mmCIF file of C-alpha atoms in Angstrom:
data_model
loop_
_atom_site.group_PDB
_atom_site.id
_atom_site.type_symbol
_atom_site.label_atom_id
_atom_site.label_comp_id
_atom_site.label_asym_id
_atom_site.label_seq_id
_atom_site.Cartn_x
_atom_site.Cartn_y
_atom_site.Cartn_z
ATOM 1 C CA MET A 1 -26.472 -6.857 13.289
ATOM 2 C CA THR A 2 -23.597 -5.144 11.535
ATOM 3 C CA THR A 3 -23.251 -1.436 12.129
ATOM 4 C CA GLN A 4 -20.514 1.115 11.572
ATOM 5 C CA ASP A 5 -19.689 0.870 15.277
ATOM 6 C CA ASN A 6 -18.858 -2.821 15.282
ATOM 7 C CA ILE A 7 -17.088 -3.186 11.946
ATOM 8 C CA ALA A 8 -13.425 -4.023 12.503
ATOM 9 C CA PRO A 9 -10.848 -1.545 11.132
ATOM 10 C CA GLU A 10 -9.626 -4.278 8.776
ATOM 11 C CA GLY A 11 -13.063 -4.112 7.112
ATOM 12 C CA ASN A 12 -12.448 -0.505 6.121
ATOM 13 C CA PRO A 13 -10.486 -0.351 2.853
ATOM 14 C CA GLY A 14 -9.287 3.157 3.713
ATOM 15 C CA ARG A 15 -7.464 2.042 6.802
ATOM 16 C CA ALA A 16 -4.101 0.315 6.747
ATOM 17 C CA SER A 17 -3.559 -1.813 9.809
ATOM 18 C CA ARG A 18 -0.500 -1.372 11.965
ATOM 19 C CA ARG A 19 0.450 -4.936 11.118
ATOM 20 C CA ALA A 20 0.415 -4.139 7.390
ATOM 21 C CA MET A 21 2.547 -1.052 7.960
ATOM 22 C CA LEU A 22 5.045 -2.913 10.139
ATOM 23 C CA ALA A 23 5.164 -5.805 7.684
ATOM 24 C CA ALA A 24 5.886 -3.402 4.813
ATOM 25 C CA MET A 25 8.612 -1.702 6.825
ATOM 26 C CA LEU A 26 10.269 -4.986 7.737
ATOM 27 C CA LEU A 27 9.916 -6.552 4.292
ATOM 28 C CA TRP A 28 11.090 -3.639 2.159
ATOM 29 C CA GLY A 29 13.734 -2.401 4.588
ATOM 30 C CA SER A 30 15.218 -5.895 4.620
ATOM 31 C CA TRP A 31 14.922 -6.171 0.860
ATOM 32 C CA CYS A 32 16.749 -2.863 0.416
ATOM 33 C CA PHE A 33 19.533 -4.054 2.729
ATOM 34 C CA LEU A 34 19.948 -7.284 0.746
ATOM 35 C CA ALA A 35 19.563 -5.718 -2.705
ATOM 36 C CA ASN A 36 22.458 -3.363 -2.033
ATOM 37 C CA ALA A 37 24.945 -5.993 -0.881
ATOM 38 C CA GLU A 38 27.805 -4.336 -2.762
ATOM 39 C CA ALA A 39 27.553 -1.175 -0.632
ATOM 40 C CA VAL A 40 29.401 -0.781 2.660
ATOM 41 C CA TRP A 41 27.479 -1.814 5.756
ATOM 42 C CA PRO A 42 26.663 1.694 7.148
ATOM 43 C CA VAL A 43 25.342 2.823 3.746
ATOM 44 C CA ARG A 44 23.226 -0.316 3.420
ATOM 45 C CA LEU A 45 21.810 0.223 6.897
ATOM 46 C CA GLY A 46 20.996 3.893 6.215
ATOM 47 C CA ILE A 47 19.199 3.310 2.928
ATOM 48 C CA ALA A 48 17.397 0.271 4.381
ATOM 49 C CA LEU A 49 16.132 2.411 7.259
ATOM 50 C CA ALA A 50 14.993 5.102 4.808
ATOM 51 C CA GLN A 51 13.239 2.436 2.715
ATOM 52 C CA ALA A 52 11.548 0.969 5.792
ATOM 53 C CA LEU A 53 10.229 4.360 6.915
ATOM 54 C CA ALA A 54 9.089 5.242 3.388
ATOM 55 C CA SER A 55 7.337 1.876 3.033
ATOM 56 C CA GLY A 56 5.460 2.335 6.299
ATOM 57 C CA ALA A 57 4.357 5.830 5.314
ATOM 58 C CA MET A 58 3.398 4.692 1.816
ATOM 59 C CA THR A 59 1.333 1.767 3.127
ATOM 60 C CA TRP A 60 -0.501 4.128 5.457
ATOM 61 C CA GLY A 61 -1.045 6.727 2.725
ATOM 62 C CA LEU A 62 -1.960 4.352 -0.106
ATOM 63 C CA ALA A 63 -4.956 3.016 1.775
ATOM 64 C CA ARG A 64 -6.305 6.472 2.512
ATOM 65 C CA VAL A 65 -5.709 7.992 -0.904
ATOM 66 C CA VAL A 66 -7.199 5.063 -2.820
ATOM 67 C CA ALA A 67 -10.256 4.970 -0.543
ATOM 68 C CA LEU A 68 -10.826 8.729 -0.900
ATOM 69 C CA ALA A 69 -10.343 8.686 -4.660
ATOM 70 C CA MET A 70 -12.594 5.673 -5.115
ATOM 71 C CA ALA A 71 -15.277 7.296 -2.957
ATOM 72 C CA GLY A 72 -15.196 10.411 -5.123
ATOM 73 C CA ILE A 73 -14.708 9.076 -8.648
ATOM 74 C CA GLY A 74 -14.668 5.293 -8.273
ATOM 75 C CA GLN A 75 -17.931 4.633 -10.116
ATOM 76 C CA ARG A 76 -16.665 6.058 -13.393
ATOM 77 C CA PRO A 77 -15.489 3.509 -15.964
ATOM 78 C CA GLY A 78 -11.821 2.619 -15.687
ATOM 79 C CA MET A 79 -11.252 4.309 -12.340
ATOM 80 C CA ARG A 80 -10.509 0.999 -10.663
ATOM 81 C CA TRP A 81 -7.387 0.885 -12.836
ATOM 82 C CA LEU A 82 -6.565 4.581 -13.162
ATOM 83 C CA VAL A 83 -6.679 5.444 -9.457
ATOM 84 C CA PRO A 84 -4.071 2.807 -8.492
ATOM 85 C CA LEU A 85 -1.967 3.742 -11.520
ATOM 86 C CA GLY A 86 -1.907 7.401 -10.480
ATOM 87 C CA VAL A 87 -1.231 6.636 -6.830
ATOM 88 C CA VAL A 88 1.590 4.221 -7.623
ATOM 89 C CA ALA A 89 3.086 6.620 -10.168
ATOM 90 C CA VAL A 90 3.304 9.319 -7.500
ATOM 91 C CA THR A 91 4.569 7.069 -4.699
ATOM 92 C CA GLY A 92 6.970 5.246 -7.017
ATOM 93 C CA SER A 93 8.379 8.570 -8.172
ATOM 94 C CA GLY A 94 8.815 9.588 -4.543
ATOM 95 C CA LEU A 95 10.600 6.338 -3.792
ATOM 96 C CA TRP A 96 12.849 6.813 -6.821
ATOM 97 C CA LEU A 97 13.640 10.379 -5.752
ATOM 98 C CA LEU A 98 14.416 9.264 -2.182
ATOM 99 C CA HIS A 99 16.853 6.577 -3.309
ATOM 100 C CA ARG A 100 18.348 8.765 -6.025
ATOM 101 C CA THR A 101 19.014 11.463 -3.420
ATOM 102 C CA LEU A 102 20.555 8.928 -1.020
ATOM 103 C CA GLY A 103 22.723 7.481 -3.787
ATOM 104 C CA THR A 104 21.364 3.943 -3.555
ATOM 105 C CA PRO A 105 23.765 1.752 -5.580
ATOM 106 C CA ALA A 106 21.200 -0.754 -6.900
ATOM 107 C CA LEU A 107 18.379 1.703 -7.527
ATOM 108 C CA ALA A 108 16.221 -0.311 -9.951
ATOM 109 C CA ARG A 109 16.684 -3.567 -8.062
ATOM 110 C CA THR A 110 15.771 -1.794 -4.826
ATOM 111 C CA ILE A 111 12.570 -0.051 -5.897
ATOM 112 C CA ALA A 112 11.057 -2.337 -8.566
ATOM 113 C CA PRO A 113 9.623 -4.997 -6.205
ATOM 114 C CA PRO A 114 8.020 -2.491 -3.788
ATOM 115 C CA ILE A 115 6.424 -0.645 -6.709
ATOM 116 C CA VAL A 116 4.981 -3.871 -8.157
ATOM 117 C CA VAL A 117 3.599 -4.874 -4.755
ATOM 118 C CA ALA A 118 2.219 -1.345 -4.207
ATOM 119 C CA TRP A 119 0.387 -1.658 -7.533
ATOM 120 C CA SER A 120 -1.138 -4.972 -6.436
ATOM 121 C CA TYR A 121 -2.046 -3.539 -3.023
ATOM 122 C CA CYS A 122 -3.704 -0.512 -4.643
ATOM 123 C CA GLN A 123 -5.653 -2.763 -6.996
ATOM 124 C CA TRP A 124 -6.885 -4.773 -4.022
ATOM 125 C CA LEU A 125 -7.780 -1.579 -2.127
ATOM 126 C CA ALA A 126 -9.671 -0.220 -5.155
ATOM 127 C CA TRP A 127 -11.560 -3.501 -5.500
ATOM 128 C CA GLN A 128 -12.408 -3.460 -1.785
ATOM 129 C CA ALA A 129 -13.565 0.179 -1.965
ATOM 130 C CA SER A 130 -15.733 -0.461 -5.013
ATOM 131 C CA ARG A 131 -17.193 -3.596 -3.406
ATOM 132 C CA HIS A 132 -18.019 -1.777 -0.162
ATOM 133 C CA ARG A 133 -19.467 1.152 -2.080
ATOM 134 C CA SER A 134 -21.754 -1.062 -4.139
ATOM 135 C CA LEU A 135 -23.431 -2.542 -1.033
ATOM 136 C CA PRO A 136 -26.631 -0.886 0.181
ATOM 137 C CA ALA A 137 -26.388 1.043 3.444
ATOM 138 C CA GLY A 138 -26.359 -1.307 6.412
ATOM 139 C CA ALA A 139 -25.758 -4.390 4.249
ATOM 140 C CA SER A 140 -22.991 -6.840 4.948
ATOM 141 C CA ASP A 141 -21.041 -8.621 2.230
ATOM 142 C CA VAL A 142 -21.315 -11.811 4.314
ATOM 143 C CA GLU A 143 -24.755 -13.191 5.025
ATOM 144 C CA ARG A 144 -25.012 -14.252 8.637
ATOM 145 C CA PRO A 145 -27.419 -16.937 9.801
ATOM 146 C CA ALA A 146 -30.232 -15.762 12.040
ATOM 147 C CA SER A 147 -29.771 -16.705 15.676
#
């Protein structure tokens, strides 16, 4: 029997796993370091660290914000597209502001891939939230054979 007590955290669309956060930090911090190859090493390291920390925080926040928004307004037409668009617009603007403030040499090349992936991640989260919301209470999206 599936209950709220035995559902794994990965089954909750409003909860980013530590692995997802660490993967985002490693991936986008490394990408930032490589994308800014023309900068001196200490600058590259500093902006890569800032990107890694921002990516971890954004991955954590995206899951929660999308889940909350979808729970509140997700059943309205078009919300599955508008919620991720709004979330990514805000987080992308924050990422742009962070790198603009730090003087990142290759600004567009640095932030474009994380923003595109954040959009895809938000779309997936919105789909998961709408799928979980459409199930009746106590129902599982996977039918299990009787033992």
